[in-house]
Tab-separated table of C-alpha atoms in Angstrom:
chain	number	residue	atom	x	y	z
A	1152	UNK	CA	-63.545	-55.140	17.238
A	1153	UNK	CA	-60.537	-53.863	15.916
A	1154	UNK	CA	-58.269	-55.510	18.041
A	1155	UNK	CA	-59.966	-58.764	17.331
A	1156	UNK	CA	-59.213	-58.339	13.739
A	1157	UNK	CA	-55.612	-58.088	14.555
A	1158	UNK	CA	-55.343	-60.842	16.821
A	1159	UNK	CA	-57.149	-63.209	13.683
A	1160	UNK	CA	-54.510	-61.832	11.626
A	1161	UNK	CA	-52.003	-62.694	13.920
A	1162	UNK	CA	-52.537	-66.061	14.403
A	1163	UNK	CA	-53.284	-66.908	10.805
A	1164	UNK	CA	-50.043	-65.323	9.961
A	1165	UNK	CA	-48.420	-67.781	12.575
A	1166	UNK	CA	-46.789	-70.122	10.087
A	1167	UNK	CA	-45.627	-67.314	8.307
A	1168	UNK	CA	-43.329	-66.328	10.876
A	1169	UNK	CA	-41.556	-69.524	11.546
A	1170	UNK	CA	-41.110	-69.894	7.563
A	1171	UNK	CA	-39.579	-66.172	7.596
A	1172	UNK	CA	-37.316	-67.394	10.464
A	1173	UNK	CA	-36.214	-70.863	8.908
A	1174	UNK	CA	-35.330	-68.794	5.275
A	1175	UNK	CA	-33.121	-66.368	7.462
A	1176	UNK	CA	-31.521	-68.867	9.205
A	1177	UNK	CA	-30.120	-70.501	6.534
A	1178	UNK	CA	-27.516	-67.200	5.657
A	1179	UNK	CA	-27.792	-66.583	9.345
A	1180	UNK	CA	-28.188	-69.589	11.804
A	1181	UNK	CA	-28.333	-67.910	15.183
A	1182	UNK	CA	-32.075	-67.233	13.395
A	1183	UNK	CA	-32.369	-70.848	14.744
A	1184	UNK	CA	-31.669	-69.941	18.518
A	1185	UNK	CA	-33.854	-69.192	21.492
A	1186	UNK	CA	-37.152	-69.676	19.483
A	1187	UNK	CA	-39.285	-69.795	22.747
A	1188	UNK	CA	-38.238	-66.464	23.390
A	1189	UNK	CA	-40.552	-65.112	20.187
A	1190	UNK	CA	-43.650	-66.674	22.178
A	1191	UNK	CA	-42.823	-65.556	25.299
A	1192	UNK	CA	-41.425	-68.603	27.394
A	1193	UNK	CA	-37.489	-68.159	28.893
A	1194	UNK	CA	-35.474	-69.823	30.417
A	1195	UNK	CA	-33.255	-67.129	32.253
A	1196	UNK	CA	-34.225	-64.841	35.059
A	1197	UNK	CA	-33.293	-61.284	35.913
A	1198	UNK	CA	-29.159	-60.698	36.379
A	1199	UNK	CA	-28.082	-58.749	39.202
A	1200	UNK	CA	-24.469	-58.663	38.986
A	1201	UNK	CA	-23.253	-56.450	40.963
A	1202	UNK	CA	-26.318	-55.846	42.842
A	1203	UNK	CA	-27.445	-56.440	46.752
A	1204	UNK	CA	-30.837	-56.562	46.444
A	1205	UNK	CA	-31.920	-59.346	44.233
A	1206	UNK	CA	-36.065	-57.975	44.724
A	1207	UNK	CA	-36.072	-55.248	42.455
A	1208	UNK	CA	-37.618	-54.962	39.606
A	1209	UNK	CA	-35.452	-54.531	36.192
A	1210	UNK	CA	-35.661	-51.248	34.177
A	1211	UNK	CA	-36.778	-52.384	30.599
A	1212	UNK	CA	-35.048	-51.293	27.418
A	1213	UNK	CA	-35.956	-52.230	24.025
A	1214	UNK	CA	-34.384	-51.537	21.095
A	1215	UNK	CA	-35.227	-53.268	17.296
A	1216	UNK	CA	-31.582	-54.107	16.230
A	1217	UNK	CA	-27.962	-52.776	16.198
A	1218	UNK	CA	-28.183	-49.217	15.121
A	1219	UNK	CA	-30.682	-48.340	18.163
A	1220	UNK	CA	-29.040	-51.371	20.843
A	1221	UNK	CA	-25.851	-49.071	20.226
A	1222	UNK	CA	-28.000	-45.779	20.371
A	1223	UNK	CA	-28.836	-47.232	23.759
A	1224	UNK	CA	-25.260	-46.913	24.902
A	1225	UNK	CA	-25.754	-43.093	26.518
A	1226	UNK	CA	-28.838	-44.025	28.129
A	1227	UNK	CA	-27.590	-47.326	29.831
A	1228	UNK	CA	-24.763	-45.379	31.183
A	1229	UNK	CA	-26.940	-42.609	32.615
A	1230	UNK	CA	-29.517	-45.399	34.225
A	1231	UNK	CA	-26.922	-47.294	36.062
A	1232	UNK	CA	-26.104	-44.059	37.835
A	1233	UNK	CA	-29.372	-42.451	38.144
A	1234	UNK	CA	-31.000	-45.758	40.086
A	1235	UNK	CA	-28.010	-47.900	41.003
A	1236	UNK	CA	-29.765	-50.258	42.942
A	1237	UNK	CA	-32.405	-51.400	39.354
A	1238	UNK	CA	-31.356	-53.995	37.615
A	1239	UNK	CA	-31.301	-53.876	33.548
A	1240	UNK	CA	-33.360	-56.066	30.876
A	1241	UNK	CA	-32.725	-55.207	27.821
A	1242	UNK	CA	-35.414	-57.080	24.496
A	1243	UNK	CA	-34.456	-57.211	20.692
A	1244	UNK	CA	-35.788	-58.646	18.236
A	1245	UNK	CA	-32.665	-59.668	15.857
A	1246	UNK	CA	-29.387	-61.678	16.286
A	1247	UNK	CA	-27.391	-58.902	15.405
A	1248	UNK	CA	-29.108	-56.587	18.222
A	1249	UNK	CA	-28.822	-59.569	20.664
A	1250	UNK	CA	-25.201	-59.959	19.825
A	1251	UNK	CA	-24.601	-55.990	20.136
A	1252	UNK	CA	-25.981	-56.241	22.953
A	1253	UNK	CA	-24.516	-58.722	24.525
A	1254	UNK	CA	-21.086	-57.117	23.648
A	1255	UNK	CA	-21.855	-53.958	24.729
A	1256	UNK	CA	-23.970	-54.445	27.833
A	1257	UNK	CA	-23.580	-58.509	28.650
A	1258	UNK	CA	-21.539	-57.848	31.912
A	1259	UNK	CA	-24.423	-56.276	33.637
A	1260	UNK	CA	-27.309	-56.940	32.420
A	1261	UNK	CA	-29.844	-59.671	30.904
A	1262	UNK	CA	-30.092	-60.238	27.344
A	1263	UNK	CA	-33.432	-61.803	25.556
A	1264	UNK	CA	-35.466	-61.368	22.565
A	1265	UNK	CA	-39.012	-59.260	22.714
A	1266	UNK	CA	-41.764	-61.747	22.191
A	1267	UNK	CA	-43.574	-61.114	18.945
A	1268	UNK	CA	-47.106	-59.260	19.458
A	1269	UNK	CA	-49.447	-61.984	20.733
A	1270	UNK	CA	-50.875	-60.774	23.847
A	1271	UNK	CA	-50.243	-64.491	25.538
A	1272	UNK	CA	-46.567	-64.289	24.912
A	1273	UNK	CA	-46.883	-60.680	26.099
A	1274	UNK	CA	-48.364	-61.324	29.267
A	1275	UNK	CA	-46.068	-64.350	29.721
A	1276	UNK	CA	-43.050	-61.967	29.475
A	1277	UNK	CA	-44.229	-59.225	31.424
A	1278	UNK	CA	-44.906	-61.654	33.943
A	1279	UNK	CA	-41.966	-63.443	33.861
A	1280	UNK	CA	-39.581	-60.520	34.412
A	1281	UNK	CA	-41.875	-58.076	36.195
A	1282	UNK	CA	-40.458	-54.834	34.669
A	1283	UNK	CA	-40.455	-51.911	36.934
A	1284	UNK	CA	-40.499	-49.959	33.469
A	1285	UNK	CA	-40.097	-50.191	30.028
A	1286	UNK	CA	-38.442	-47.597	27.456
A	1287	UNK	CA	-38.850	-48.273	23.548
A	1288	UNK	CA	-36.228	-46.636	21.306
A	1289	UNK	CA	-37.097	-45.111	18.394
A	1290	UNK	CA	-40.405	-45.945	16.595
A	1291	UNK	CA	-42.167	-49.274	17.894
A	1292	UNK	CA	-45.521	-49.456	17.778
A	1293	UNK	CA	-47.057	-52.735	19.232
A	1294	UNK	CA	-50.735	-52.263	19.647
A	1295	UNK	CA	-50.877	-55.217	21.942
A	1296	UNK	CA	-47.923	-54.789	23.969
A	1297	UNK	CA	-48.831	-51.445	24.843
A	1298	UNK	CA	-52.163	-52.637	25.845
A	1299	UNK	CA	-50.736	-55.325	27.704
A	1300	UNK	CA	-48.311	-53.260	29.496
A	1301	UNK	CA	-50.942	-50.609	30.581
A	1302	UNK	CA	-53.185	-53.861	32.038
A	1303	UNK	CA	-50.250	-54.882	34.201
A	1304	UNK	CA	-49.072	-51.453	35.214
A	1305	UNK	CA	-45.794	-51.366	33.512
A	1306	UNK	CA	-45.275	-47.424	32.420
A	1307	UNK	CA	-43.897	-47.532	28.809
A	1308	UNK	CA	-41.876	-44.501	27.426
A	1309	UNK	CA	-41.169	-44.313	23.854
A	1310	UNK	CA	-37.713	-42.760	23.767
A	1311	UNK	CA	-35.993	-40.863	20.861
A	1312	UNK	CA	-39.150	-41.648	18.753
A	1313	UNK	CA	-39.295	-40.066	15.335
A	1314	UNK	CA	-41.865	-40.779	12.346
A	1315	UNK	CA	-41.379	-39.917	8.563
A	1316	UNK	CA	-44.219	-38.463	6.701
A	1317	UNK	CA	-44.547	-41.959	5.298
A	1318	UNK	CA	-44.800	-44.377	8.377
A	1319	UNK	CA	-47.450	-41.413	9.186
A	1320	UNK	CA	-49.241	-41.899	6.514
A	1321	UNK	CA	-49.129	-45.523	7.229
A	1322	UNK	CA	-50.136	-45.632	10.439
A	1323	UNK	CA	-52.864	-43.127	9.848
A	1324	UNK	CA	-54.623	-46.047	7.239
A	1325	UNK	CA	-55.116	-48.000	10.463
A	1326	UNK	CA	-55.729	-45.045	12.911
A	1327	UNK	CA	-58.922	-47.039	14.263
A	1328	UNK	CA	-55.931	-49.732	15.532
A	1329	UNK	CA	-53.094	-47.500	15.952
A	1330	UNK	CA	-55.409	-44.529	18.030
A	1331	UNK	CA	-56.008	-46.663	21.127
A	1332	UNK	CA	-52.828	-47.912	21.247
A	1333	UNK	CA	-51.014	-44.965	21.156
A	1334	UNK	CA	-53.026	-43.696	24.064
A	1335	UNK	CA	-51.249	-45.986	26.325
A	1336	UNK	CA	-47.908	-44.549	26.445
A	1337	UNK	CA	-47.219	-43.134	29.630
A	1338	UNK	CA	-44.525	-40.631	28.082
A	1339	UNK	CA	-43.277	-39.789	24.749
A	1340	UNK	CA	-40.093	-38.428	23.960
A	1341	UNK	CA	-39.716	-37.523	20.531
A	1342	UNK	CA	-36.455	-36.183	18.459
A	1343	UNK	CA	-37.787	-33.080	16.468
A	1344	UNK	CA	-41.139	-31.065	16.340
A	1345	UNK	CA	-42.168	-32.575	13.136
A	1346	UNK	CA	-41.774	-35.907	15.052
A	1347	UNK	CA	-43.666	-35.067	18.266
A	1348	UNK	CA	-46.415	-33.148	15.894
A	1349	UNK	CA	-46.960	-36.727	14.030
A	1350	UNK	CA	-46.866	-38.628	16.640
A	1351	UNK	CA	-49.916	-36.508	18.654
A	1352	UNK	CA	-52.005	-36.578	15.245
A	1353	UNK	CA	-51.615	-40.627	15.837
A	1354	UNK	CA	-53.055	-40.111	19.152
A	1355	UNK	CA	-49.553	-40.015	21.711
A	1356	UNK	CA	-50.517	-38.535	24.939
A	1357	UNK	CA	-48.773	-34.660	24.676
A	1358	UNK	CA	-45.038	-35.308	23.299
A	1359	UNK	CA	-42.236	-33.821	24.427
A	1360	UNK	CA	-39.794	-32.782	22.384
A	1361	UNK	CA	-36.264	-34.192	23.159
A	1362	UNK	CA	-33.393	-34.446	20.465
A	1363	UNK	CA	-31.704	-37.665	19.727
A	1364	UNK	CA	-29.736	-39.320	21.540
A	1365	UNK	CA	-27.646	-40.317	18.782
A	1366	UNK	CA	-25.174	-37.246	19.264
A	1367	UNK	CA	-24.264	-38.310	22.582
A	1368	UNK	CA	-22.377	-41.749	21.607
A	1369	UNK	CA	-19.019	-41.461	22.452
A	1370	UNK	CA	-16.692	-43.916	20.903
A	1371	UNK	CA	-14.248	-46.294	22.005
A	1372	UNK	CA	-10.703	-44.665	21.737
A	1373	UNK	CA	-9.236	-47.839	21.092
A	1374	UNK	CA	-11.458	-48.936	17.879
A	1375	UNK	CA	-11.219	-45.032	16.934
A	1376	UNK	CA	-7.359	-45.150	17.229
A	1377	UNK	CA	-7.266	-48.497	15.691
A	1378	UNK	CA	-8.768	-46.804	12.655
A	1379	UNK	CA	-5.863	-43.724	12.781
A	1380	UNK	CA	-3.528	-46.119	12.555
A	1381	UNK	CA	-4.998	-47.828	9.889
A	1382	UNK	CA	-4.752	-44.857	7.811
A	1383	UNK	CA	-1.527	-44.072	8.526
A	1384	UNK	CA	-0.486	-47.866	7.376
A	1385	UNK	CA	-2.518	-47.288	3.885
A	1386	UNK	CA	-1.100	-43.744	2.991
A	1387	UNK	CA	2.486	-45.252	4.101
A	1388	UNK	CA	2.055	-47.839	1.427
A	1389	UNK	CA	0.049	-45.874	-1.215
A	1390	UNK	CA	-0.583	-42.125	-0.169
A	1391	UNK	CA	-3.783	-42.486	-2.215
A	1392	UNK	CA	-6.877	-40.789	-0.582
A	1393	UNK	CA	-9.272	-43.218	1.413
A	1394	UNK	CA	-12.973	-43.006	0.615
A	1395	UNK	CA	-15.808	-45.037	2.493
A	1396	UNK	CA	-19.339	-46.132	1.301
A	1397	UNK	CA	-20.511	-47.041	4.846
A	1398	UNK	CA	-23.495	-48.878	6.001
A	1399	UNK	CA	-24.301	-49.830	2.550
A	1400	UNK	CA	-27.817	-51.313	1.933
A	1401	UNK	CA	-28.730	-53.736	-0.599
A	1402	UNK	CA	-28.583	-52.382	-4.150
A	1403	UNK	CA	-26.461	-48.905	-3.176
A	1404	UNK	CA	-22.897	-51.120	-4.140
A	1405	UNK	CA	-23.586	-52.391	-7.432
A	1406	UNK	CA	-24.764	-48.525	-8.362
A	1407	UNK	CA	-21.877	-46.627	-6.187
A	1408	UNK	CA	-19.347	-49.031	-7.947
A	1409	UNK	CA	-20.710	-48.592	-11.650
A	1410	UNK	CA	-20.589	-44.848	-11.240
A	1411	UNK	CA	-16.995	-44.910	-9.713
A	1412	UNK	CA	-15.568	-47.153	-12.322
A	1413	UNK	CA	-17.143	-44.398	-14.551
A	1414	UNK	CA	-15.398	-42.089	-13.129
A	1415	UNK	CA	-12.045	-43.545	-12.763
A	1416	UNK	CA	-12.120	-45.074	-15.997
A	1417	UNK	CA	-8.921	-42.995	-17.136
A	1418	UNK	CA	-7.117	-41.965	-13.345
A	1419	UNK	CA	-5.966	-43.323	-10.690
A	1420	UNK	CA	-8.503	-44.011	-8.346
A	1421	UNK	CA	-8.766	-43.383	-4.237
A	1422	UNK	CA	-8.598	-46.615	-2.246
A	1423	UNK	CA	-12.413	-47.350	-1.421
A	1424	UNK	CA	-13.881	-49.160	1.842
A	1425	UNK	CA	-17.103	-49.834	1.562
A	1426	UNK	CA	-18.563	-51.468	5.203
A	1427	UNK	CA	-22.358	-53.321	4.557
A	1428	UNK	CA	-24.703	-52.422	6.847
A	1429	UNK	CA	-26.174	-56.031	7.533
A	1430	UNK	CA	-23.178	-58.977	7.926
A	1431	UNK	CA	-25.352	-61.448	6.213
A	1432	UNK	CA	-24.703	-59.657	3.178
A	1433	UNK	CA	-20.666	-59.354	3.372
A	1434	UNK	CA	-19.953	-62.416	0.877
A	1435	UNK	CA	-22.696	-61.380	-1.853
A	1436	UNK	CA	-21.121	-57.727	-1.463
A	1437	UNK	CA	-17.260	-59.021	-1.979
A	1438	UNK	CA	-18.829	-61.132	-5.156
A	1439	UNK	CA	-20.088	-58.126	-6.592
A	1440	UNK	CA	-16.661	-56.399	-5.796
A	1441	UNK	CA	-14.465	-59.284	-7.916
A	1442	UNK	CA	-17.160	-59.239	-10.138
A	1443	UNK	CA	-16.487	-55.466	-11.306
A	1444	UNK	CA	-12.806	-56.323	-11.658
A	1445	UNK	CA	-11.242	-55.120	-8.587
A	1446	UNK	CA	-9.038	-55.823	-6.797
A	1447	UNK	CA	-10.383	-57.079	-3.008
A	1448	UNK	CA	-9.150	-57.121	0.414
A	1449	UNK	CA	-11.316	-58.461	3.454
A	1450	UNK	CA	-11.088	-57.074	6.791
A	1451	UNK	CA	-11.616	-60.570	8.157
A	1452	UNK	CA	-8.812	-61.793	6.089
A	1453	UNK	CA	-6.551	-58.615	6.634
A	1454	UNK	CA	-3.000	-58.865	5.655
A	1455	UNK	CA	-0.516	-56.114	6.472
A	1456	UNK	CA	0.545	-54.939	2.972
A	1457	UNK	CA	-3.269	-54.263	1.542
A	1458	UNK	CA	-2.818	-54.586	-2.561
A	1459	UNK	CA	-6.239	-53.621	-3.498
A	1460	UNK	CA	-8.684	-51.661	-5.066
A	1461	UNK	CA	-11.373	-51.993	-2.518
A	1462	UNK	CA	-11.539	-52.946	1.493
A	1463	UNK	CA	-14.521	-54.470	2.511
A	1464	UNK	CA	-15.572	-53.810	5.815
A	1465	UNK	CA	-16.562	-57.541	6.924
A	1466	UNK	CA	-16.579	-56.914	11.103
A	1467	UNK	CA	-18.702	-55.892	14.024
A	1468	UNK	CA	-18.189	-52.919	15.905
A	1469	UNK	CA	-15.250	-51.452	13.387
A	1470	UNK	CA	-17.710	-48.305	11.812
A	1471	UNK	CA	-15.598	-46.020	14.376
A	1472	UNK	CA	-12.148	-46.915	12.786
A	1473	UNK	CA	-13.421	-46.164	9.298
A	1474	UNK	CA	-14.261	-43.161	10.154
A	1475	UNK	CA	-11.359	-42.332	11.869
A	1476	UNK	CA	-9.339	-43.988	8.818
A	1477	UNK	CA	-11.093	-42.189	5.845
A	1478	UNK	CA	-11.269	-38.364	3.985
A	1479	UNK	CA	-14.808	-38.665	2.871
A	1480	UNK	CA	-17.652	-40.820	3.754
A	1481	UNK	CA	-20.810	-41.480	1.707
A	1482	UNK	CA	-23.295	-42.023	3.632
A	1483	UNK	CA	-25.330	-45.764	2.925
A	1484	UNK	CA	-29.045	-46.016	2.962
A	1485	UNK	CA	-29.081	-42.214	1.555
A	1486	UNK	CA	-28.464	-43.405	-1.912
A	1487	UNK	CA	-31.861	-45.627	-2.766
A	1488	UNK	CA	-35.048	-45.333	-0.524
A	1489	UNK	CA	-34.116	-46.397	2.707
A	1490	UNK	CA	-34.182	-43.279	4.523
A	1491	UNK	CA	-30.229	-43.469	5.297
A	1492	UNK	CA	-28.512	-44.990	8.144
A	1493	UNK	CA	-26.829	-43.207	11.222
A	1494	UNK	CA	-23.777	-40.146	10.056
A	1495	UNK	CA	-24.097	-38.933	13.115
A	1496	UNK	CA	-21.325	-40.706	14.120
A	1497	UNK	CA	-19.212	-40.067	11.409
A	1498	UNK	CA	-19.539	-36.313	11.976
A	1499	UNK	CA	-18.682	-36.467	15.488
A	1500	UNK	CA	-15.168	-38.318	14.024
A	1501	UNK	CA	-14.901	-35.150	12.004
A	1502	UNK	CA	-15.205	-37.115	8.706
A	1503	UNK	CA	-16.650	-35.279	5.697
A	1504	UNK	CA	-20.566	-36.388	4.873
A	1505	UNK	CA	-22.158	-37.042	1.648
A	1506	UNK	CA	-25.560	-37.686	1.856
A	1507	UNK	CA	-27.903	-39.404	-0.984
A	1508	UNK	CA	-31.353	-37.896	-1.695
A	1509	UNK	CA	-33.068	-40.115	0.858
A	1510	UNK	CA	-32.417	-39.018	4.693
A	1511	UNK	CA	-36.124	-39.303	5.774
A	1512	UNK	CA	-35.321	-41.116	8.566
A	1513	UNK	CA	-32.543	-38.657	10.360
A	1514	UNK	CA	-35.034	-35.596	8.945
A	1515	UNK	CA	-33.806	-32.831	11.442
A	1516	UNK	CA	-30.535	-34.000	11.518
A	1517	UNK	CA	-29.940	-33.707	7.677
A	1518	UNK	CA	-31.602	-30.438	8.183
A	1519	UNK	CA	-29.452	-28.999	10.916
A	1520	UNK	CA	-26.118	-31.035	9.514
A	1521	UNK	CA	-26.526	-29.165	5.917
A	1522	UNK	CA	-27.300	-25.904	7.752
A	1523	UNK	CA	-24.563	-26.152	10.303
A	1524	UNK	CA	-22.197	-27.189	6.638
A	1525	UNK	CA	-21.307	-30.489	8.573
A	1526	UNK	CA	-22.721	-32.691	5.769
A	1527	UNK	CA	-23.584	-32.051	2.129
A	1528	UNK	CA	-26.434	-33.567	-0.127
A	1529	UNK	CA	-26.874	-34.363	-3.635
A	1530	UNK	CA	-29.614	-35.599	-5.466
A	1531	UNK	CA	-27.828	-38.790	-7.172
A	1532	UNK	CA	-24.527	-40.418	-7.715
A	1533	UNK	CA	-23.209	-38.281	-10.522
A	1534	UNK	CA	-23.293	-34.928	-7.532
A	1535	UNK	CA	-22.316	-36.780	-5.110
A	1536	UNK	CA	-18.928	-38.168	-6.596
A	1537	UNK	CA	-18.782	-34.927	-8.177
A	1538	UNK	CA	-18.451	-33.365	-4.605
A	1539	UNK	CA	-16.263	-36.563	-3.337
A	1540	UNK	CA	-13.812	-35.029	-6.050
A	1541	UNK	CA	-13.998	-31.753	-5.129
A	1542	UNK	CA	-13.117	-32.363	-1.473
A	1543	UNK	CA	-10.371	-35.035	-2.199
A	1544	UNK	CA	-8.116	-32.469	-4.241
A	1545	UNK	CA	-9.130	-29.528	-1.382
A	1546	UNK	CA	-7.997	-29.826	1.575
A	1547	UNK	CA	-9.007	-26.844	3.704
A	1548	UNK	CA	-12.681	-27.620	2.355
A	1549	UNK	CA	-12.092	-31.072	3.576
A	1550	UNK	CA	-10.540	-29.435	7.170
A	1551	UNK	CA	-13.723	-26.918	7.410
A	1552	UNK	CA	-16.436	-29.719	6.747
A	1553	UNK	CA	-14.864	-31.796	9.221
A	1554	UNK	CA	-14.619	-28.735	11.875
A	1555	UNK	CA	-18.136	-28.334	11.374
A	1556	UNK	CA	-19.131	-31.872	11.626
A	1557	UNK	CA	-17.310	-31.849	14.994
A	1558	UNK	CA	-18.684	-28.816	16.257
A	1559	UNK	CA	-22.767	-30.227	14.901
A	1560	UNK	CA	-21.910	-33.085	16.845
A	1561	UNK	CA	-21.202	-31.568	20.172
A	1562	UNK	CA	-23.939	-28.517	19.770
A	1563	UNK	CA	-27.101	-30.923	19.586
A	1564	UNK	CA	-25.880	-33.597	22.802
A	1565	UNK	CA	-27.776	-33.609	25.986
A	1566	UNK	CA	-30.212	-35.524	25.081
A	1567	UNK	CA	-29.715	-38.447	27.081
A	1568	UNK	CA	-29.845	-36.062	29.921
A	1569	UNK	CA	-32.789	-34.373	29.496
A	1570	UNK	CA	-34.878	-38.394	28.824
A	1571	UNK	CA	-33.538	-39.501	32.138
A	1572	UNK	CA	-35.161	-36.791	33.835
A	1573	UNK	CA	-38.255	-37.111	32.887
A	1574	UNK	CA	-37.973	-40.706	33.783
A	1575	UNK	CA	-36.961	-40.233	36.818
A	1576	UNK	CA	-40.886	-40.577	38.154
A	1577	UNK	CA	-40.820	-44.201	36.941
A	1578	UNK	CA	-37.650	-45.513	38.293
């Protein structure tokens, strides 16, 4: 009965879906593109490049967007050499995922959007590419393509899952939905304790308890000595200190800059980079940037003496070379209520972390990171640039934070490891 009532909601919020798609496409038109996809109809069969045996079936992956497509990375890697002879599908469900992926992972393996959850467009996809498997990163819960999965005998494994006390909560307001489908999982693999505890309350069949997979991303020496040079170019021309607001969301600029201009009011001022987290918002961010009276200099329009106040960070792929280029990083999405986005990353680079009050979505990382002193957290912007100061005139605090961040980054891998052997039964 329950089920039914979500179908009926489904299909009266139909419309609703095509108008959200038409009012994203028109900041970001590949929102236009492969439509039929969404519903379940494609046009592209299974690549096996590189492969003999054009009869087997692909290993599914599916990850939401860019931060988990590039979480995938380890996990790809360890795949192609656990079972060689599979080919790889790998489902999104935004451009910026499809383009990620398709930069990372487009040489070997087929690219398409996840259909949205209408158990037609389900079945017409499953059927269509005939997954040996499927693997879901992170926290995905499709009541019916899990059911539809289970009724065509396709294991699914949700990898690297975590849940926040909140999306618990959530879920738990629709338990008599969520319950069923949660049964259905053949495994689940889930980050921290707290994680694997939620996600049985919800009904997951016995949870194993993992890590993240996040620590074992290795990054591209090139991009990461792209960004070393970088940094020696800026302190050749200015020897001022290089701070970086990365992955900013939506709201964190106009508040980071307001405070900084505080701050600076009277001094000279570090060179700041601050990199967006979504690419559709790059011009409103470099508005706001002029607007505050400083000085700007795009990375998409890079020159090679930089005269400015501020870099923006308008690229793909470049969050490795601002690491590598940068004394301190403040952490985006940790300073409003978005849970903050991935500093894993940046603490493997051995860049100093600043974290905002709101981590609820890397939990036991923030946890272990501020144990481990490999990040640092304050409450609101007034600590945090408080701290930013503190590290920029202290150097050997700066050297031991980043030391530790290394060292945090390297203690928690294995991961990746330890999910492809419990998959092994599957592949």
């Amino acid at each position: 009965m329950v089920r039914w009532a979500y179908r009926i909601l489904l299909w009266l919020g139909f419309p609703l879906i095509w108008l959200y798609l038409l009012k994203r496409s028109k900041k970001q038109p590949a929102y236009r593109q492969f439509w039929a996809e969404r519903l379940g109809y494609y046009s592209v069969g299974i690549t096996n490049k590189g492969l003999q045996d054009n009869t087997q079936k692909p290993i599914w992956l599916h990850a939401v967007s860019v931060g988990e497509m590039r979480a995938c990375a380890p996990i790809i890697q360890a795949l192609r050499i656990a079972a060689p002879h599979r080919p790889l599908l790998l489902t999104c469900m935004t451009p910026t995922g499809r383009e990620t992926a398709q930069a990372l992972f487009g040489d070997f393996a087929t690219i398409v959007y996840l259909p949205y959850d209408y158990p037609a467009a389900i079945r017409r996809f499953l059927q269509h590419f005939r997954p040996q498997c499927g693997v879901v990163m992170e926290t995905e819960i499709w009541p019916n393509l899990l059911h539809e999965s289970a009724a065509a005998k396709v294991p699914l494994v949700l990898a690297n899952a975590r849940l926040s006390a909140a999306s618990f909560r959530a879920y738990q307001r629709i338990s008599a939905l969520i319950a069923p489908a949660m049964a259905k999982w053949s495994l689940v693999l889930a980050q921290a304790p707290a994680d694997a505890e939620r996600l049985a309350a919800l009904g997951a069949p016995a949870p194993k308890v993992m890590g993240s997979v996040k620590f074992d991303h290795s990054n591209d020496a090139a991009i990461v000595a792209r960004g070393q040079a970088w940094r020696a170019a800026l302190l050749q021309q200015s020897n001022r200190p290089l701070v970086l607001l990365a992955s900013s969301r939506e709201g964190e600029e106009a508040a980071f800059l307001a405070q900084w201009q505080s701050v600076y009011a009277q001094t000279a001022a570090p060179l700041l980079i601050i990199v967006p987290r979504h690419p559709q918002r790059f011009d409103a961010v470099a508005d706001l940037i002029r607007s505050h009276g400083l000085a700007l200099q795009r990375r998409s329009q890079w020159q090679e003496v930089v005269a400015a106040d501020v870099i923006l960070g308008d690229s793909m792929g470049e969050m490795a070379a601002w690491f590598a280029a940068s004394d301190v990083c403040i952490m985006g999405g940790s300073l409003l209520p978005f849970g903050s986005q991935n500093f894993i990353e940046a603490c493997a680079q051995g860049c100093p972390v600043l974290l905002g009050p709101h981590t609820f979505n890397f939990a036991a990382a923030t946890e272990a990171a501020l144990a481990e002193g490999a990040a640092w957290q304050g409450q609101n912007l007034v600590e945090i640039m408080d701290k930013m100061q503190q590290l920029l005139l202290d150097q050997t605090a700066r050297q031991q934070m980043s030391v530790a961040g290394v060292q945090f980054s390297n203690a928690h891998r294995g991961a990746t490891a330890r999910l492809v052997r419990e998959l092994a039964i599957y592949l």
